[in-house]
Short mmCIF file of C-alpha atoms in Angstrom, two decimals:
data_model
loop_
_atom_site.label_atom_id
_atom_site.label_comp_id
_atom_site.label_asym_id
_atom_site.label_seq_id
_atom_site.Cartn_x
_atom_site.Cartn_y
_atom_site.Cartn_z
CA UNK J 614 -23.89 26.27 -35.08
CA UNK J 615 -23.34 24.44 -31.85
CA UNK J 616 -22.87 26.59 -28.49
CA UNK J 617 -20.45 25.59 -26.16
CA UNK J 618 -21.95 25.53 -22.92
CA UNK J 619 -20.70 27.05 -19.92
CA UNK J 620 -19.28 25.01 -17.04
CA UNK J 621 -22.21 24.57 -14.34
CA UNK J 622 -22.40 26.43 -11.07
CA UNK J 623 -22.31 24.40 -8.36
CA UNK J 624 -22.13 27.45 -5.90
CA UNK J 625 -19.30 27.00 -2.51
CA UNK J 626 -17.65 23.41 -2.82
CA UNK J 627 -15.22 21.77 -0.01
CA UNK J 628 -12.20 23.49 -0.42
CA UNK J 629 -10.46 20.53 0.72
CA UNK J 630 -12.17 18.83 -1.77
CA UNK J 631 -11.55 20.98 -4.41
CA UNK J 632 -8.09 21.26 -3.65
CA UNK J 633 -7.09 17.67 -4.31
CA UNK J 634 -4.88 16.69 -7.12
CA UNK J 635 -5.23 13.67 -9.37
CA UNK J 636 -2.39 11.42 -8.96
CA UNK J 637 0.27 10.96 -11.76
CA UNK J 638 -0.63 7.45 -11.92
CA UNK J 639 -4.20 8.21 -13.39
CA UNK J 640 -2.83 10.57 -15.21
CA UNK J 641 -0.16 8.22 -17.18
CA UNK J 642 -2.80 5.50 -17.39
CA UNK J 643 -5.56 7.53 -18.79
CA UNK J 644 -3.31 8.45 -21.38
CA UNK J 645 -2.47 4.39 -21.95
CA UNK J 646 -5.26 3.00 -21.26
CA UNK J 647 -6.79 1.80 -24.33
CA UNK J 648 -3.74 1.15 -26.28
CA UNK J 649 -3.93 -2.25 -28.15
CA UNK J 650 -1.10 -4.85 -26.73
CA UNK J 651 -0.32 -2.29 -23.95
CA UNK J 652 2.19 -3.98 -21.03
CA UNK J 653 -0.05 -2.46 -17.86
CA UNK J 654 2.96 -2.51 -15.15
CA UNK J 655 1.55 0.76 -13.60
CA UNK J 656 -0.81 -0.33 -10.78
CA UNK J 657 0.01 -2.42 -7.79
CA UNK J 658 -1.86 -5.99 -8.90
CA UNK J 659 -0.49 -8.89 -10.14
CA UNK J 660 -2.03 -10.75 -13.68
CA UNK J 661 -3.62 -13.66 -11.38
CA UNK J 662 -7.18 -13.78 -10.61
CA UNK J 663 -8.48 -14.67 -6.71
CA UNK J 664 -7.87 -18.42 -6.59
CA UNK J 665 -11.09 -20.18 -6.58
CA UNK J 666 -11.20 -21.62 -3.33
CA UNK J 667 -11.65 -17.96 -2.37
CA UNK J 668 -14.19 -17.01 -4.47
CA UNK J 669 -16.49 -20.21 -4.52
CA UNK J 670 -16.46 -19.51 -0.62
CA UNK J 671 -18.52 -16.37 -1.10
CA UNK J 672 -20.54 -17.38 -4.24
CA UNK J 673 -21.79 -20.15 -1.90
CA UNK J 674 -22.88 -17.75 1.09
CA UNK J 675 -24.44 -15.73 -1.46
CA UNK J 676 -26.41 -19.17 -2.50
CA UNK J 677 -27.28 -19.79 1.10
CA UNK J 678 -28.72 -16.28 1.62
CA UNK J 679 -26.09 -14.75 3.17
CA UNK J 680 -27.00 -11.18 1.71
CA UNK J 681 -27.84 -8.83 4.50
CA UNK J 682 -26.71 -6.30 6.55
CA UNK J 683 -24.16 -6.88 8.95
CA UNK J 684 -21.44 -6.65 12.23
CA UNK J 685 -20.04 -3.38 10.85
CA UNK J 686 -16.63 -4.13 11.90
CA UNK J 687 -17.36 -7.46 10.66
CA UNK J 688 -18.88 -10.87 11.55
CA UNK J 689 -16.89 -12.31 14.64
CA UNK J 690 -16.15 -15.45 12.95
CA UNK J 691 -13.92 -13.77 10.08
CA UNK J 692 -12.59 -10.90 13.25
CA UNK J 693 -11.25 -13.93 15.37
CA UNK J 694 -10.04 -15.66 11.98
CA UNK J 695 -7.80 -12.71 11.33
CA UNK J 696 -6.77 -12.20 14.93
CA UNK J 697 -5.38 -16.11 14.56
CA UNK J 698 -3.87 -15.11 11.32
CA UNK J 699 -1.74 -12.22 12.95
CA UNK J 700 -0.82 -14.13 15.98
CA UNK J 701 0.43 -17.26 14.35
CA UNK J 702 2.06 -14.47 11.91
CA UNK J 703 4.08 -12.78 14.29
CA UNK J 704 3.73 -14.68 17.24
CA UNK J 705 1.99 -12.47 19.09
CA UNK J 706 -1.29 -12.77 21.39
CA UNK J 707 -4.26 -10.11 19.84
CA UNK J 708 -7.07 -10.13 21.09
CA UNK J 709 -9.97 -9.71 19.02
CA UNK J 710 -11.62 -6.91 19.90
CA UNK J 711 -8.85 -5.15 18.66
CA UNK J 712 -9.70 -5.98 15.00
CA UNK J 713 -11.70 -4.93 12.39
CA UNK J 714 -12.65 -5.38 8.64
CA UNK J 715 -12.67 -2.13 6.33
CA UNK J 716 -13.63 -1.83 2.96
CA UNK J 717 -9.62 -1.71 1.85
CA UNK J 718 -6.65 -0.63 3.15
CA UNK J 719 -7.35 2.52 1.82
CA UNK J 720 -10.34 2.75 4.38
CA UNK J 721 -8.49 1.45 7.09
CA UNK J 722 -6.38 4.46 6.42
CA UNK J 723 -9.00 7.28 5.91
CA UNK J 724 -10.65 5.74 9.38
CA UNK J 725 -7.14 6.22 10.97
CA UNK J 726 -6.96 10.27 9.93
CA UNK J 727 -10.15 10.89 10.74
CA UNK J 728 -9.76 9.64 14.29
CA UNK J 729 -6.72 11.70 15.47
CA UNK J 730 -6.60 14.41 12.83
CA UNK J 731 -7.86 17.92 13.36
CA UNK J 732 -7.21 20.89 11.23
CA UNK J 733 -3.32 21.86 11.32
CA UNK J 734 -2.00 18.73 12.96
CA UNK J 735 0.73 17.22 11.17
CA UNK J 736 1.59 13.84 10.11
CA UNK J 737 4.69 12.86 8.91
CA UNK J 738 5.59 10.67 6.08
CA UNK J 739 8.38 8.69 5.31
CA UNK J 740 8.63 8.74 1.39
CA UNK J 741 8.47 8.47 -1.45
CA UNK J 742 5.01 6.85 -0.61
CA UNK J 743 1.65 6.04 -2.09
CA UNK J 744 0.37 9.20 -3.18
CA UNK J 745 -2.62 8.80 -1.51
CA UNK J 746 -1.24 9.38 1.92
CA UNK J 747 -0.97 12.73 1.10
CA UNK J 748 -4.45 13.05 0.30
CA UNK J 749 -5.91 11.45 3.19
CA UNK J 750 -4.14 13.89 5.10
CA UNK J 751 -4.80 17.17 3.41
CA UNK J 752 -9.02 15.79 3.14
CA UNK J 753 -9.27 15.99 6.76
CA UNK J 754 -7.30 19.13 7.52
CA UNK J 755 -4.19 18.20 8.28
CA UNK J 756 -0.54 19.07 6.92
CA UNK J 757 1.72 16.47 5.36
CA UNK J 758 5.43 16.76 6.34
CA UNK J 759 8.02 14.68 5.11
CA UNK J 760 11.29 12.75 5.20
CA UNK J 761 13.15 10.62 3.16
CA UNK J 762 14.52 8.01 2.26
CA UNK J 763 17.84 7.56 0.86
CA UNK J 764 19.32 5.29 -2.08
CA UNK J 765 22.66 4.24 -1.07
CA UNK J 766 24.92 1.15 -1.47
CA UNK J 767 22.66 -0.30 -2.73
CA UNK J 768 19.73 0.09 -0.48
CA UNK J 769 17.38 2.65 0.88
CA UNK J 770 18.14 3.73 4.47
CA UNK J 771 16.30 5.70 6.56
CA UNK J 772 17.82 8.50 9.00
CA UNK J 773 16.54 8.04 11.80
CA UNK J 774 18.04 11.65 13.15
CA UNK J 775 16.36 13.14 10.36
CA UNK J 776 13.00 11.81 11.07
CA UNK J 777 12.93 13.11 14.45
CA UNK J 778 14.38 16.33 14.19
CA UNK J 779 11.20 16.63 11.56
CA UNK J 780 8.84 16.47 14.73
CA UNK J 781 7.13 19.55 15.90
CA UNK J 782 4.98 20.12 18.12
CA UNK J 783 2.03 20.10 15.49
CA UNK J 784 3.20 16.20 14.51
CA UNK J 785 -0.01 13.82 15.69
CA UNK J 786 1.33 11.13 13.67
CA UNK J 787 4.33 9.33 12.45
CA UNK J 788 3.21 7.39 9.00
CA UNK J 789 5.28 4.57 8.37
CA UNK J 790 4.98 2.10 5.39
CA UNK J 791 7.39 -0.90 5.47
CA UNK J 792 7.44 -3.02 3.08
CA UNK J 793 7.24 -0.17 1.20
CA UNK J 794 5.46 1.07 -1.89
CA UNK J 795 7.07 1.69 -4.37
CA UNK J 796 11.01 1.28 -2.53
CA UNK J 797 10.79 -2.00 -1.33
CA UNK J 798 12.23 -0.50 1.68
CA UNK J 799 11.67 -3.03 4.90
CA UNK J 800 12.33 -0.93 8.41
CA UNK J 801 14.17 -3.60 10.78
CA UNK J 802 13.05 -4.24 14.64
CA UNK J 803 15.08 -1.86 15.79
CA UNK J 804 14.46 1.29 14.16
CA UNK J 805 11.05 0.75 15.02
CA UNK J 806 11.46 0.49 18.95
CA UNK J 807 13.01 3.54 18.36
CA UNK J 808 10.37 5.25 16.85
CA UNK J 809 7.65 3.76 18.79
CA UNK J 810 9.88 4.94 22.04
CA UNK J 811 9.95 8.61 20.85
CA UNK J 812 6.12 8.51 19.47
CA UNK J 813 5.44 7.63 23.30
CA UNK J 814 7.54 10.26 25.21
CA UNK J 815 5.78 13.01 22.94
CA UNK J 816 2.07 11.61 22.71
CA UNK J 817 2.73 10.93 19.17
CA UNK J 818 0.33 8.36 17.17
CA UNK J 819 2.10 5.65 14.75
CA UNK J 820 0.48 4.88 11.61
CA UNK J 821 2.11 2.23 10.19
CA UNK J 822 1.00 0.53 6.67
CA UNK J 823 1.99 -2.92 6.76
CA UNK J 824 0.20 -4.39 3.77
CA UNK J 825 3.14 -6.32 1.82
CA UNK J 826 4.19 -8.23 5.12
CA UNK J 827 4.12 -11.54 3.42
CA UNK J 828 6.09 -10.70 0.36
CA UNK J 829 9.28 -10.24 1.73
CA UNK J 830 12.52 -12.25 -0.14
CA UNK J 831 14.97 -12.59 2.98
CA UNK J 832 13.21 -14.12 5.78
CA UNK J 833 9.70 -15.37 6.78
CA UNK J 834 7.78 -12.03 7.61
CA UNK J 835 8.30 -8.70 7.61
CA UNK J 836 8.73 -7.20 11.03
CA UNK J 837 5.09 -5.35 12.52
CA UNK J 838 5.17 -2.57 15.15
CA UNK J 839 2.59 -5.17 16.87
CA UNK J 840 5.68 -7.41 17.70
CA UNK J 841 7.01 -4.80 20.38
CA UNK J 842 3.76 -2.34 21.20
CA UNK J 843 1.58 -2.69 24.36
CA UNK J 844 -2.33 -2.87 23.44
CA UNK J 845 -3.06 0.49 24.30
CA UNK J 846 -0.16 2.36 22.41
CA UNK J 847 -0.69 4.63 19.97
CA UNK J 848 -0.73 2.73 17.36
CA UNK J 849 -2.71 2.01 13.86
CA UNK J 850 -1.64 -0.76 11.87
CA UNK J 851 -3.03 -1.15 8.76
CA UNK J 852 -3.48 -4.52 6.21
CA UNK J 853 -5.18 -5.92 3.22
CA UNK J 854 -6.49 -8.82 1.59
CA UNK J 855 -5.36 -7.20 -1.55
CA UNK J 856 -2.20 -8.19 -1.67
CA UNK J 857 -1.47 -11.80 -0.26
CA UNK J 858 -4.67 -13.08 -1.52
CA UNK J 859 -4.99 -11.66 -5.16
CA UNK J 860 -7.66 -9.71 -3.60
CA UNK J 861 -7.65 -6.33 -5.14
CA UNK J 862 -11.21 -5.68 -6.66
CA UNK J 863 -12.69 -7.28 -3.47
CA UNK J 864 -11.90 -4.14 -1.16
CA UNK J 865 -10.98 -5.81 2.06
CA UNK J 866 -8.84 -4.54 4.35
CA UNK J 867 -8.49 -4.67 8.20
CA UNK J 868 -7.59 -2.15 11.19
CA UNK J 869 -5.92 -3.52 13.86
CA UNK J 870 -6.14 -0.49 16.55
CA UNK J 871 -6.70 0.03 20.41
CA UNK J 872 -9.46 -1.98 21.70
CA UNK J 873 -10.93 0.63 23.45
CA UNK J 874 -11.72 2.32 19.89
CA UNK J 875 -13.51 -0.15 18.32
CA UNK J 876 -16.78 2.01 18.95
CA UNK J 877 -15.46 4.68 17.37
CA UNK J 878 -14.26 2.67 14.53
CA UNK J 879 -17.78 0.69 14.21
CA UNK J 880 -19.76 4.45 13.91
CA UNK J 881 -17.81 5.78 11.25
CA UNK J 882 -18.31 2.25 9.36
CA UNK J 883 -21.64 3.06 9.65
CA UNK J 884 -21.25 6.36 8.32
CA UNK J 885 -19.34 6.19 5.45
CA UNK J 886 -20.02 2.20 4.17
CA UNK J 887 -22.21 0.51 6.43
CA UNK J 888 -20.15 -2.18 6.59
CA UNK J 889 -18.49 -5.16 3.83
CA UNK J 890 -21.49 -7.52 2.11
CA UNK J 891 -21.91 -10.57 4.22
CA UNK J 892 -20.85 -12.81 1.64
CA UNK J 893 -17.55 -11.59 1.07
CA UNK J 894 -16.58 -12.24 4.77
CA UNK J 895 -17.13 -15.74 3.92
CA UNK J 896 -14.23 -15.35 0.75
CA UNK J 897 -12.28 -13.71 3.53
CA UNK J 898 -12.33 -16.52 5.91
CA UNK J 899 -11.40 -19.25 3.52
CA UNK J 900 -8.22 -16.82 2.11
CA UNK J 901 -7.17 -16.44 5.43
CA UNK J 902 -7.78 -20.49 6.79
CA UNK J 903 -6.22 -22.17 3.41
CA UNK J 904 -4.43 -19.72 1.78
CA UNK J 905 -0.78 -20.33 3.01
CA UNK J 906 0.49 -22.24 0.22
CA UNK J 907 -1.61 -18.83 -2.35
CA UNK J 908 0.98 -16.82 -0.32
CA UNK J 909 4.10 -18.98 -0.64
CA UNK J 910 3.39 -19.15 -4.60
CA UNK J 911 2.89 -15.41 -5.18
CA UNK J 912 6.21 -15.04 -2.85
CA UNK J 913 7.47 -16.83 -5.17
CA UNK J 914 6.14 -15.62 -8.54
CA UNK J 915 7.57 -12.20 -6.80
CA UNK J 916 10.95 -13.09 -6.29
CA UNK J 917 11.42 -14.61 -9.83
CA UNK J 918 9.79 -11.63 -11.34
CA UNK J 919 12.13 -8.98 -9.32
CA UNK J 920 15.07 -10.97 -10.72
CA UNK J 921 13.57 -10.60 -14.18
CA UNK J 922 13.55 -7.13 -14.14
CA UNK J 923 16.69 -6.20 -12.00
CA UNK J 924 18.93 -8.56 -14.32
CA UNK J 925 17.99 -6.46 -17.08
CA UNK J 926 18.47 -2.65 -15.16
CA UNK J 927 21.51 -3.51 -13.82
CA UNK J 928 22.58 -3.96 -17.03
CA UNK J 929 21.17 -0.64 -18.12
CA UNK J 930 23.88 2.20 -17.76
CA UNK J 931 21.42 5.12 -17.34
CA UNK J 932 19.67 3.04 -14.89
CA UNK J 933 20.47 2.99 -11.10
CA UNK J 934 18.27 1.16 -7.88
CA UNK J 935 18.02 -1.17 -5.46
CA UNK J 936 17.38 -4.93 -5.60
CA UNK J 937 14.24 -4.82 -3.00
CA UNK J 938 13.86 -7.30 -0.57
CA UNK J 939 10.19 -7.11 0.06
CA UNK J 940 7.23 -6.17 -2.15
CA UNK J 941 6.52 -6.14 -5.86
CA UNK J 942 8.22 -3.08 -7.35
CA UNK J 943 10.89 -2.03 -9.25
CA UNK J 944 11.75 2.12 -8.56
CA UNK J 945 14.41 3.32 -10.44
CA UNK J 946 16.01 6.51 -11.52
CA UNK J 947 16.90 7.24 -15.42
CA UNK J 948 19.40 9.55 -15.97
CA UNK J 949 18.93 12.82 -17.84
CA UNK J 950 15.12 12.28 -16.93
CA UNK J 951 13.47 15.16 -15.06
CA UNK J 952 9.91 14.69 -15.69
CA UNK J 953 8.64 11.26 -14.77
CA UNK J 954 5.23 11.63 -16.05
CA UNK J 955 6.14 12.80 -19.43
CA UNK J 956 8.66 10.23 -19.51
CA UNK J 957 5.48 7.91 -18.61
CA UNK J 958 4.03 8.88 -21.81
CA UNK J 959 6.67 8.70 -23.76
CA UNK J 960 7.41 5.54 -23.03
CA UNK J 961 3.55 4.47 -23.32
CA UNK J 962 3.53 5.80 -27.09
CA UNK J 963 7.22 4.44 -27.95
CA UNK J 964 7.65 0.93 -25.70
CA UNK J 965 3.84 0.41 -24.91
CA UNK J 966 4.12 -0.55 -21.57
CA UNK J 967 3.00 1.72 -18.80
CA UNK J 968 4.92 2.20 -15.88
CA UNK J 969 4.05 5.23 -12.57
CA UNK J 970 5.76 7.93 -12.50
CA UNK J 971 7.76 8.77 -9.28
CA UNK J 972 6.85 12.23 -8.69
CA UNK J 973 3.77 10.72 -7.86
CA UNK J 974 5.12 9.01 -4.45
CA UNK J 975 6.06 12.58 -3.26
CA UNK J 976 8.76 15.29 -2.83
CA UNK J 977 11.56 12.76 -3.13
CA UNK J 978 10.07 10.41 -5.99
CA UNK J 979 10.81 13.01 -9.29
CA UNK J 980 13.40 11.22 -11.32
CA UNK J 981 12.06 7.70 -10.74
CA UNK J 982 9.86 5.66 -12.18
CA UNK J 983 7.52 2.29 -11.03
CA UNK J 984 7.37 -0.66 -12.06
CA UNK J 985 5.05 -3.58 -10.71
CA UNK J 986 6.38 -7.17 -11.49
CA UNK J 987 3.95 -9.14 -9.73
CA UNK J 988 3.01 -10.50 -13.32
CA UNK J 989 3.77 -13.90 -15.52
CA UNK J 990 7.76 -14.26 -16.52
CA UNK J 991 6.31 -14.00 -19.88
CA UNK J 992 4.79 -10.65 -19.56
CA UNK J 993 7.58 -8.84 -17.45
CA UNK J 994 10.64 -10.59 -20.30
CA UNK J 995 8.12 -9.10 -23.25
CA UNK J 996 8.19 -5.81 -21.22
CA UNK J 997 11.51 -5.37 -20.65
CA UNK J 998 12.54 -6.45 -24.24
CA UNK J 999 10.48 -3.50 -25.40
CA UNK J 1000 11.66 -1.13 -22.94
CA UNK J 1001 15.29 -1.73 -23.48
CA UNK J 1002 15.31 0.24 -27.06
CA UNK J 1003 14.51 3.59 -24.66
CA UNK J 1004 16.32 2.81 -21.10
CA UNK J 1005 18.55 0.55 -21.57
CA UNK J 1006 21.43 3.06 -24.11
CA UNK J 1007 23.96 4.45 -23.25
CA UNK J 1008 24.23 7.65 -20.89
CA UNK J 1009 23.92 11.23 -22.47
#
């Protein structure tokens, strides 16, 4: 007879730690994940691999030797490369030393907490959000507040009254994500002066998470806090090669931040990654030199995706959103559904495609769920026809 054996002791652990919570995303895809034929709409990629422009750019530094440690905010040709790329962005003059490459967005977040955070300060988050805001938050000590916010005539608005009177005088930073994930949500020019004009009277940092830029539906760019700060404000902003570039498994990222922390930034590179591999700077560069027209085609793989699925819920009576203008999601409440992730799984086992649930985005996201349709017409038609037997009835 087999003994079960007990759990092992691994004495006092980091409460912090300890205390995090997987996100309903992992959770739904776990249960999905090896499903034969399974639709994967659940994560925030695209079905494209990186072109291979990109790619044979860093297979041939890794030919030519380039394999070694180095800059840990990254090699000055690829820091002045994307300095060029955000000024002829936004039209804007950054200097360089204000840069640097991260291992992800993700990092150029954590970096950002563990700067200003200490334990008890507050950040504030406008939601629903990527869950792992939260997290980054809560890992080094700090409290997550939140506002949000809200679906109506068709669009999400944010209240701007609301989002100050949630200030206290705990609040170190204001977290802002526009385009957002998983709304679509794109805060205009002027709503950010006016938060970058209260984060200054009160000492206030501004975190802002401006990775979907690029995909935007209505006009150009999306609009960057860098457009109206000074160099020394405040201010993090944080962006991706994920995205634009059909970058994901890569893991590059950049922090553009006050020059005067760039030593700060470059010691806890050291300490937590030591830097990106040399080659992949090199992949970097060429995405970033001769990837304009990559950008204009997944813009436009976006926009006829989004029209895909939001012909098809609009149709759907139980259904109700909001046609975004930027980014690749679909977020959209069912009605009579109150738990997203069993809904998740439910759909999984009846539709098999997998969708994110919305309570995972926060206190405002139960009652929604995500859908990603940066993926071939093909896929996201197929998806929707199977969907349609379980959404798209009648209401109760």
């Amino acid at each position: 007879m087999m003994l079960m054996s007990a759990a092992p002791d691994f004495g006092s652990m980091n409460p912090l730690v300890e205390s995090l919570k997987e996100t309903g995303i992992v959770e739904v895809a776990q249960h999905g994940w090896d499903r034969q034929g399974l639709i994967p709409l659940w994560f925030g990629e695209g079905d494209l691999p990186t072109p291979s422009f990109i790619t044979e750019a860093a297979a041939d530094a890794m030919r030519r030797g380039e394999t070694f440690y180095t800059d840990q905010r990254g090699i000055l040709d690829l820091r002045k490369e994307i300095a060029a790329y955000m000024n002829r962005t936004f039209d804007i003059a950054l200097d360089t030393d204000r840069v640097s490459l991260t291992t992800g967005g993700m990092s150029s977040l954590a970096m950002a907490m563990q700067m200003i955070l200490a334990p008890g300060n507050e950040v504030l988050v406008v939601g629903p959000i990527w869950p792992n805001i939260y997290s980054t938050v809560e890992i080094n000590g700090g409290v997550s507040t939140h506002v949000s916010l809200s679906l109506r005539d068709d669009d999400w608005h944010l209240d701007m009254d609301a989002l100050f009177a949630a200030v206290t005088d705990k609040t170190k930073a204001i977290f802002v994500n526009s385009p957002g994930n998983p709304t679509g949500w794109m805060i205009e020019q002027e709503q950010q002066q006016q938060i970058l004009d209260f984060a200054r009277e009160r000492g206030i940092w501004i975190i802002a998470d401006e990775v979907y830029h690029q995909l935007v539906f209505d006009r150009d760019v999306a609009p960057s806090f860098l457009q109206i700060a000074e160099d020394d404000d405040r201010l993090f902003v944080i962006n991706s090669f994920s995205k634009s570039w059909m970058m994901t498994g890569w893991r590059l990222g950049w922090l553009t931040h006050p020059a005067a922390l760039g030593p700060t930034v470059a010691k806890l590179v050291q300490i937590v990654t030591s830097g990106v591999p040399q080659f992949l700077h090199r992949g970097a560069i060429a995405a970033m030199r001769d990837g304009d027209q990559v950008i204009a085609d997944l813009r436009a793989r976006c926009l006829k995706g989004r029209d895909i699925v939001f012909d098809r819920l609009d149709a759907w009576p139980r259904i109700s959103s909001a046609r975004p203008k930027a980014a690749f999601y679909a977020f959209f409440t069912v009605d009579g559904m109150d738990d997203s992730v069993d809904a998740c799984k439910q759909i999984i086992d009846t539709c098999n495609v997998g969708l994110a649930p919305g309570s995972a985005f926060g206190p405002s996201g139960e009652g929604y769920l995500r859908l990603c349709y940066a993926s071939a017409p093909e896929r996201l038609t197929a998806a929707m026809d199977a969907l349609e037997g379980m959404l798209g009835g009648p209401k109760a």
